[in-house]
mmCIF file of C-alpha atoms and ligand atoms in Angstrom:
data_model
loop_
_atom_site.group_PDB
_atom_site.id
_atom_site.type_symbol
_atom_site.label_atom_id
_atom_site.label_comp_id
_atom_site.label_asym_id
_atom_site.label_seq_id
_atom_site.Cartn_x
_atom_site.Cartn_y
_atom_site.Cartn_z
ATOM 1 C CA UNK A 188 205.303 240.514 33.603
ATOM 2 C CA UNK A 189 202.942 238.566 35.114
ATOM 3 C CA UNK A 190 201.277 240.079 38.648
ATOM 4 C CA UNK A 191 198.332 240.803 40.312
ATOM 5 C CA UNK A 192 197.670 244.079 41.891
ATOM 6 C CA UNK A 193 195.933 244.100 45.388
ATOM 7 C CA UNK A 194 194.221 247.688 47.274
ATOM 8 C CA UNK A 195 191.447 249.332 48.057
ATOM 9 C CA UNK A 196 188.942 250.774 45.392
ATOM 10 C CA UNK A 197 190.460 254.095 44.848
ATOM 11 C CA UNK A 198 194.405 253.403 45.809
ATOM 12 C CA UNK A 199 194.985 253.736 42.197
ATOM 13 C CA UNK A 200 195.267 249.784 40.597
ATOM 14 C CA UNK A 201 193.774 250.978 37.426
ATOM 15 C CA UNK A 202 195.911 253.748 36.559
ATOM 16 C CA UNK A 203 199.006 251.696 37.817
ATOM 17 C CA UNK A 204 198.053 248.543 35.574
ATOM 18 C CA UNK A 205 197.519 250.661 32.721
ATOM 19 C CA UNK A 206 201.511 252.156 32.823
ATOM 20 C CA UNK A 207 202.377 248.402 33.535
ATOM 21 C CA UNK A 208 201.136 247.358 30.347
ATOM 22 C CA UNK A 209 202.657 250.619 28.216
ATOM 23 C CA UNK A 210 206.355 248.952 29.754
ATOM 24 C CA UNK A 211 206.127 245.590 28.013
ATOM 25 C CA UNK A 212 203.271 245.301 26.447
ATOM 26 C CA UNK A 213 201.293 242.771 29.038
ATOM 27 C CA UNK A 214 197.403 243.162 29.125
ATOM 28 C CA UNK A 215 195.610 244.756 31.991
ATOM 29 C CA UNK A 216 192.683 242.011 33.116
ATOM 30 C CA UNK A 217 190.120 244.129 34.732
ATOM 31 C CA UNK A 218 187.206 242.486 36.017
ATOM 32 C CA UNK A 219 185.387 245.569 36.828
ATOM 33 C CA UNK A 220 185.851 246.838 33.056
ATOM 34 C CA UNK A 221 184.462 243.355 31.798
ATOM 35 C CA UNK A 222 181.667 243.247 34.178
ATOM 36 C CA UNK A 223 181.153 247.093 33.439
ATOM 37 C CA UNK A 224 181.154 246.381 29.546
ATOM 38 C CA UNK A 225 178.815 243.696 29.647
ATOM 39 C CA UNK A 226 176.604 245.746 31.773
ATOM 40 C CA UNK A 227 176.229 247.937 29.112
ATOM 41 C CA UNK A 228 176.362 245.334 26.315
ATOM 42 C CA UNK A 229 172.858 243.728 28.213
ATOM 43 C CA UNK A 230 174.807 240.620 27.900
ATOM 44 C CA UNK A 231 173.042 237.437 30.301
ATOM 45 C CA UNK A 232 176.702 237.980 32.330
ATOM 46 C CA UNK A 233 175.788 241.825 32.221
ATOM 47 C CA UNK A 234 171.983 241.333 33.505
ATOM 48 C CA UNK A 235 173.511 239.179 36.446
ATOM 49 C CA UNK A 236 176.278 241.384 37.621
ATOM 50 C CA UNK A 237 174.653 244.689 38.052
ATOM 51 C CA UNK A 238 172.443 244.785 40.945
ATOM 52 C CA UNK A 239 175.933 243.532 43.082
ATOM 53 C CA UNK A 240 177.936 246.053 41.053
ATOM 54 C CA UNK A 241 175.341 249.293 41.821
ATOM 55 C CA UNK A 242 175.107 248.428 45.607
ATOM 56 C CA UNK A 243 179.034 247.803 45.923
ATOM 57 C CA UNK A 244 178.656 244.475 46.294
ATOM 58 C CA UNK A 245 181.026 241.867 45.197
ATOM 59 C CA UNK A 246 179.959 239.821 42.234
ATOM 60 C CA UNK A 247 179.606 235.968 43.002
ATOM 61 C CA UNK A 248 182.868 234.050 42.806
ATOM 62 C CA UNK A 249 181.584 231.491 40.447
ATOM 63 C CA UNK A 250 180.509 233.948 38.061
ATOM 64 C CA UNK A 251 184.101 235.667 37.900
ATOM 65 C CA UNK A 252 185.770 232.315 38.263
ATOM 66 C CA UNK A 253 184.362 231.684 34.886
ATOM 67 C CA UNK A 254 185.129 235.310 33.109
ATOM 68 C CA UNK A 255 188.790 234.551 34.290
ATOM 69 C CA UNK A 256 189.661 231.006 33.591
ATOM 70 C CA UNK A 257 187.998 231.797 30.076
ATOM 71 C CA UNK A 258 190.063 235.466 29.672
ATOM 72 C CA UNK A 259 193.572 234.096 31.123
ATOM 73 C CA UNK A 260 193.466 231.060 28.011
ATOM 74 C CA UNK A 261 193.378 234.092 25.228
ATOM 75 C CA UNK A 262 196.415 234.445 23.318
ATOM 76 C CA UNK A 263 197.450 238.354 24.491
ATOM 77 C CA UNK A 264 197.624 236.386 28.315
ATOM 78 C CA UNK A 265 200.916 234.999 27.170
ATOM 79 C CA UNK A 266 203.096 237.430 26.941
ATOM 80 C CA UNK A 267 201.942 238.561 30.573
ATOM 81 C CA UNK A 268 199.412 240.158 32.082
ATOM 82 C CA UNK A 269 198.149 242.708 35.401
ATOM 83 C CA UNK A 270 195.502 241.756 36.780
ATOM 84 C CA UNK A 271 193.837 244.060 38.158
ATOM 85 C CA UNK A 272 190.435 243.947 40.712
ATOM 86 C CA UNK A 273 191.006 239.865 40.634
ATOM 87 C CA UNK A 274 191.090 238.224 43.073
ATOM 88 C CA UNK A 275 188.778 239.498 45.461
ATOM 89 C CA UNK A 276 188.410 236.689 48.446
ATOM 90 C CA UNK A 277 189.867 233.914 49.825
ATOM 91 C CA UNK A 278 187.784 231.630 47.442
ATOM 92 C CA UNK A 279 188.929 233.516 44.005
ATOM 93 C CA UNK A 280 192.582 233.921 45.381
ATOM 94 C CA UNK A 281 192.197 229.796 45.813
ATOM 95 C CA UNK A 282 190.479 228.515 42.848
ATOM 96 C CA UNK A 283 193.509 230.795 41.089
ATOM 97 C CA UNK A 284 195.937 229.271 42.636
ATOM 98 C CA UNK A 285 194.873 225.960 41.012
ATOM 99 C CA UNK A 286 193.942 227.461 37.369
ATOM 100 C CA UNK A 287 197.267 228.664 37.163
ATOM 101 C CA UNK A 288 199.093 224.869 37.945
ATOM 102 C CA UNK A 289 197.237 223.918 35.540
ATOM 103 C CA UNK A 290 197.854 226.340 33.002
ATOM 104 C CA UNK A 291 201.922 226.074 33.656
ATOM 105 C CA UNK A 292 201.703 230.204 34.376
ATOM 106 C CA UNK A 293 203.733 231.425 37.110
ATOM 107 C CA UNK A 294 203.485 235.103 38.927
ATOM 108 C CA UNK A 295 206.272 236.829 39.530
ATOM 109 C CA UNK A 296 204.584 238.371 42.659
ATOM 110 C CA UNK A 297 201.213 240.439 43.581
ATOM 111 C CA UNK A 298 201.483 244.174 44.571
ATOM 112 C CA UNK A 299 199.598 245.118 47.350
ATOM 113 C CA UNK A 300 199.178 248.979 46.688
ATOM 114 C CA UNK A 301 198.915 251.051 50.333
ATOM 115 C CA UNK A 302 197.555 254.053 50.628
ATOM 116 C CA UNK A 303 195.583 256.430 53.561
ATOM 117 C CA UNK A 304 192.386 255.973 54.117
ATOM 118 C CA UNK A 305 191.373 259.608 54.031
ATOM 119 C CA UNK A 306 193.201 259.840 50.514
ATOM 120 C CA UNK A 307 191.138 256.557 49.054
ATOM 121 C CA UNK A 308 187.787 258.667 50.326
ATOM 122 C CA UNK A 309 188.888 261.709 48.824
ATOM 123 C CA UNK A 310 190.146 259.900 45.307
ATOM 124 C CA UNK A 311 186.862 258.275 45.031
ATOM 125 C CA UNK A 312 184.338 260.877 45.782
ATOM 126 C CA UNK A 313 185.660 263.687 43.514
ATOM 127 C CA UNK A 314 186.473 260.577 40.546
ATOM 128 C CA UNK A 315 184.588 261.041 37.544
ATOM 129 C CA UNK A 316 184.660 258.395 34.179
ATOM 130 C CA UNK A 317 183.988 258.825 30.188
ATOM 131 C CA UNK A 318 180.585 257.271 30.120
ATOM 132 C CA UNK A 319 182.281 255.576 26.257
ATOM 133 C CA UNK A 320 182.836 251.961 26.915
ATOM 134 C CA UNK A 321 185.794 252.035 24.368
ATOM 135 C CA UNK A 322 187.509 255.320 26.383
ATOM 136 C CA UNK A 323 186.511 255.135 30.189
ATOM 137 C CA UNK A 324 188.941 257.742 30.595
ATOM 138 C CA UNK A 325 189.014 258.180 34.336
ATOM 139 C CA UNK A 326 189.177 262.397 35.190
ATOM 140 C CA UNK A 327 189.243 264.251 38.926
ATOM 141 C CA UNK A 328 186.869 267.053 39.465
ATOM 142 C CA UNK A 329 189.889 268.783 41.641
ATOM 143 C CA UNK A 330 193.309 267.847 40.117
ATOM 144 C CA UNK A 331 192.307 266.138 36.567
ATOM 145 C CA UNK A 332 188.840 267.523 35.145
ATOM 146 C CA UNK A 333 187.147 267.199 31.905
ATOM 147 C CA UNK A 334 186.368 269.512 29.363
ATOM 148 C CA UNK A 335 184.344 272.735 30.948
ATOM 149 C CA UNK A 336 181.141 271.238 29.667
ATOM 150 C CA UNK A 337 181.445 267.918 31.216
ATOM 151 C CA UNK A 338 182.699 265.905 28.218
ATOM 152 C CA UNK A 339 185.881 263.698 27.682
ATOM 153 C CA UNK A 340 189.276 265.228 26.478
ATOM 154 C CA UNK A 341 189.754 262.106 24.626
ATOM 155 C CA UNK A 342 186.544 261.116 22.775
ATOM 156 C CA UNK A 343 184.134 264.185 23.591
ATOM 157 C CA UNK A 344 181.315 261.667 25.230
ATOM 158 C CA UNK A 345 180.029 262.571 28.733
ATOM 159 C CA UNK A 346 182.460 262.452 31.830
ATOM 160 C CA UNK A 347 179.691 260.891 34.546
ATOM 161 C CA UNK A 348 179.725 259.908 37.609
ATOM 162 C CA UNK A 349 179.438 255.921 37.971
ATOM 163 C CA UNK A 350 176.606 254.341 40.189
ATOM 164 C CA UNK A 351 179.031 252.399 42.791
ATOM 165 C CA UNK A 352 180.582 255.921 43.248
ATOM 166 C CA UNK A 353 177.622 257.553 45.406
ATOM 167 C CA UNK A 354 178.966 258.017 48.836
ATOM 168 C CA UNK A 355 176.956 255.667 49.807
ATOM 169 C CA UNK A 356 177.740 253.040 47.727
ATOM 170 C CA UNK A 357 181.705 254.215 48.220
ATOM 171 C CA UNK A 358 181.343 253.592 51.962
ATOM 172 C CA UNK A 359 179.954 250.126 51.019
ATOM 173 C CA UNK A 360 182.585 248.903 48.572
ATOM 174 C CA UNK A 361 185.222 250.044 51.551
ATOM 175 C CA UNK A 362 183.849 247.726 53.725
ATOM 176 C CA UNK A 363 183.391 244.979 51.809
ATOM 177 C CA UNK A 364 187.328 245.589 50.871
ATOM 178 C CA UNK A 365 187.778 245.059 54.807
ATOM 179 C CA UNK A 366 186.051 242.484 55.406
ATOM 180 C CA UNK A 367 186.719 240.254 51.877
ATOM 181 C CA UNK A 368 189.863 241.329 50.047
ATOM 182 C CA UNK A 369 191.951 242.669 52.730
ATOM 183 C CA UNK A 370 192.709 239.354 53.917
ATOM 184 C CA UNK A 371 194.435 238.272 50.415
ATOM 185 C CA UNK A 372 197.321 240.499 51.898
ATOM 186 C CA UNK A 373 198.207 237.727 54.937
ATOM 187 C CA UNK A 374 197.785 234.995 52.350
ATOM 188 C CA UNK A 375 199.537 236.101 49.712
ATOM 189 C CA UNK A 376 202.609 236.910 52.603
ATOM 190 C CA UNK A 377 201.973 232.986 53.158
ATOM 191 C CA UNK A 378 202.204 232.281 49.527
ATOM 192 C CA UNK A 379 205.916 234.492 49.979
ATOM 193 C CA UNK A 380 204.708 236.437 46.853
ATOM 194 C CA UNK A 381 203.604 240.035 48.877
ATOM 195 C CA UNK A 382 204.971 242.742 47.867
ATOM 196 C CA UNK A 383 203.949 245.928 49.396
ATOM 197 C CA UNK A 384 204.358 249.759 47.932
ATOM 198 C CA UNK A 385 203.151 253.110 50.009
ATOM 199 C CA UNK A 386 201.459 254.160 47.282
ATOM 200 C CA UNK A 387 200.725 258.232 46.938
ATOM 201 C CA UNK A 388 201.701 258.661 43.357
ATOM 202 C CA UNK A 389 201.451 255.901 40.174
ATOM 203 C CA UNK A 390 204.148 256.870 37.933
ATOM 204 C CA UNK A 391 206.896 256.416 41.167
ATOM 205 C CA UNK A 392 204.897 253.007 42.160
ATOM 206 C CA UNK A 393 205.571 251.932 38.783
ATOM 207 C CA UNK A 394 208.763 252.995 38.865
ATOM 208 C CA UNK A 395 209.576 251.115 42.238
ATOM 209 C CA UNK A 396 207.862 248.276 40.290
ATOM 210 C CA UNK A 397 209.753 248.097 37.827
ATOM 211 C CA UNK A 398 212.581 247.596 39.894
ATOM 212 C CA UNK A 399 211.512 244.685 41.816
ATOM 213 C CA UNK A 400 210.824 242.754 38.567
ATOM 214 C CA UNK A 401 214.334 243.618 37.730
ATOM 215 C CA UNK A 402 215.885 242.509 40.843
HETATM 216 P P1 AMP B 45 186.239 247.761 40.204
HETATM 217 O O1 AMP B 45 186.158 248.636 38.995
HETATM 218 O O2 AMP B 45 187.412 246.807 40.183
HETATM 219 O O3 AMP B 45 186.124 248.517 41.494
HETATM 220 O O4 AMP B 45 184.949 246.800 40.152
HETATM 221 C C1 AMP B 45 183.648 247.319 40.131
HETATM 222 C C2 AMP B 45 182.676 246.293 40.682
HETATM 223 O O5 AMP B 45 182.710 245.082 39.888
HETATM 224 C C3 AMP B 45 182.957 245.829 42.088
HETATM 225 O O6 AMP B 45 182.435 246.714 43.069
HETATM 226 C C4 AMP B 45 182.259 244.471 42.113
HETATM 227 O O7 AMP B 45 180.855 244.611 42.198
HETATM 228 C C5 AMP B 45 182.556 243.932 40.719
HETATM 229 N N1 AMP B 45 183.827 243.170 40.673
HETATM 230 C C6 AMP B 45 184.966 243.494 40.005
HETATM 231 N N2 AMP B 45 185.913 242.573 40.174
HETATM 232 C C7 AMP B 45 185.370 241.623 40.982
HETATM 233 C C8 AMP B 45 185.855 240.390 41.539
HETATM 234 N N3 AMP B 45 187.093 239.946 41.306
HETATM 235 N N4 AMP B 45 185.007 239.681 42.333
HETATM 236 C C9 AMP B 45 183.744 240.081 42.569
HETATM 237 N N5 AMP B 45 183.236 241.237 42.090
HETATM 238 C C10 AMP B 45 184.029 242.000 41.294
#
């Protein structure tokens, strides 16, 4: 499959991209994981992107332009792939458009995943992540917690809180949603690729997925 998954932080893309990719084996692109990972690798793309990243800003579009054009050329791309946080404006949803004419790739469509606003605040505030690069196993102090001690289930390294998940920093990324990716919705319903799913719980959004790729 080849798609791109549009929400707000919080209305559940990464979990949803990750039982994509168990289907058919295509490969979940998540920009926030490679900008996360080279954050913590001190890489040059690392030192650039996290003073946007801790304040809940958006990273500049040339800068993720790059990371993409670069990631969607690598040979697990071809057998599909969910993207997942990309694009994030007008300008990334754009300068897409043209990579992928010129790479010959076709989407089948882009999810937009809706959910309440009061549910996104909720998610977010109470979400908690394996601090392990290689895991980032994502828990939920109330309905999914880690081990009694604070550590993973999976690897045993310490479940943390991330630094764009302070409320503050929550109320930020929200906003910036609004006012920059929101309005991918009205042009991807331009494009005629929208697709929209009330989304409360990921394994029946995949499962209504699913069956709009079959249909
Ligand atoms: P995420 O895990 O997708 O919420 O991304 C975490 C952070 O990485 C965001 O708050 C942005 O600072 C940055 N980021 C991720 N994807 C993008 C993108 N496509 N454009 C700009 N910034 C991004």
């Amino acid at each position: 499959m080849k798609i791109i998954l549009l929400g707000a932080p919080g209305a559940g893309k990464g979990t949803v991209a990750k039982l994509l990719s168990e289907i058919d084996g295509s490969v979940q692109i998540s920009t926030g994981d490679i900008l996360r990972a080279a954050v913590k690798a001190g890489s040059e793309l690392g030192k650039e992107a996290k003073g946007y990243m801790d304040r809940g800003d958006l990273v500049p579009d040339s800068l993720i332009m790059k990371i993409m054009e670069a990631r969607l050329q690598e040979p697990d791309c071809e057998k599909g792939f969910i993207m997942d946080g990309f694009p994030r404006t007008i300008p990334q949803a754009e300068e897409l458009k043209s990579l992928l004419q010129k790479l010959s790739i076709s989407l089948d469509f882009v999810v937009n995943l809706e959910v309440p606003r009061d549910v996104i605040l909720d998610r977010l505030t109470t979400r908690r992540t394996c601090s392990n690069p290689a895991c980032q196993e994502i828990y939920n102090i109330k309905s999914n917690p880690p081990n009694p001690d604070g550590t993973c289930k999976k690897c045993g390294s310490p479940v943390i809180q991330r630094d764009d998940e302070t409320e503050e920093a929550i109320l930020h990324r929200l906003e910036t949603y609004n006012a920059k990716t929101a309005p991918l919705i009205g042009f991807y319903e331009k494009e005629g690729l929208l697709r929209s799913f009330r989304s409360l719980e990921s394994k029946k959004t995949v499962e209504e997925i699913v069956k709009t790729l079959e249909a």
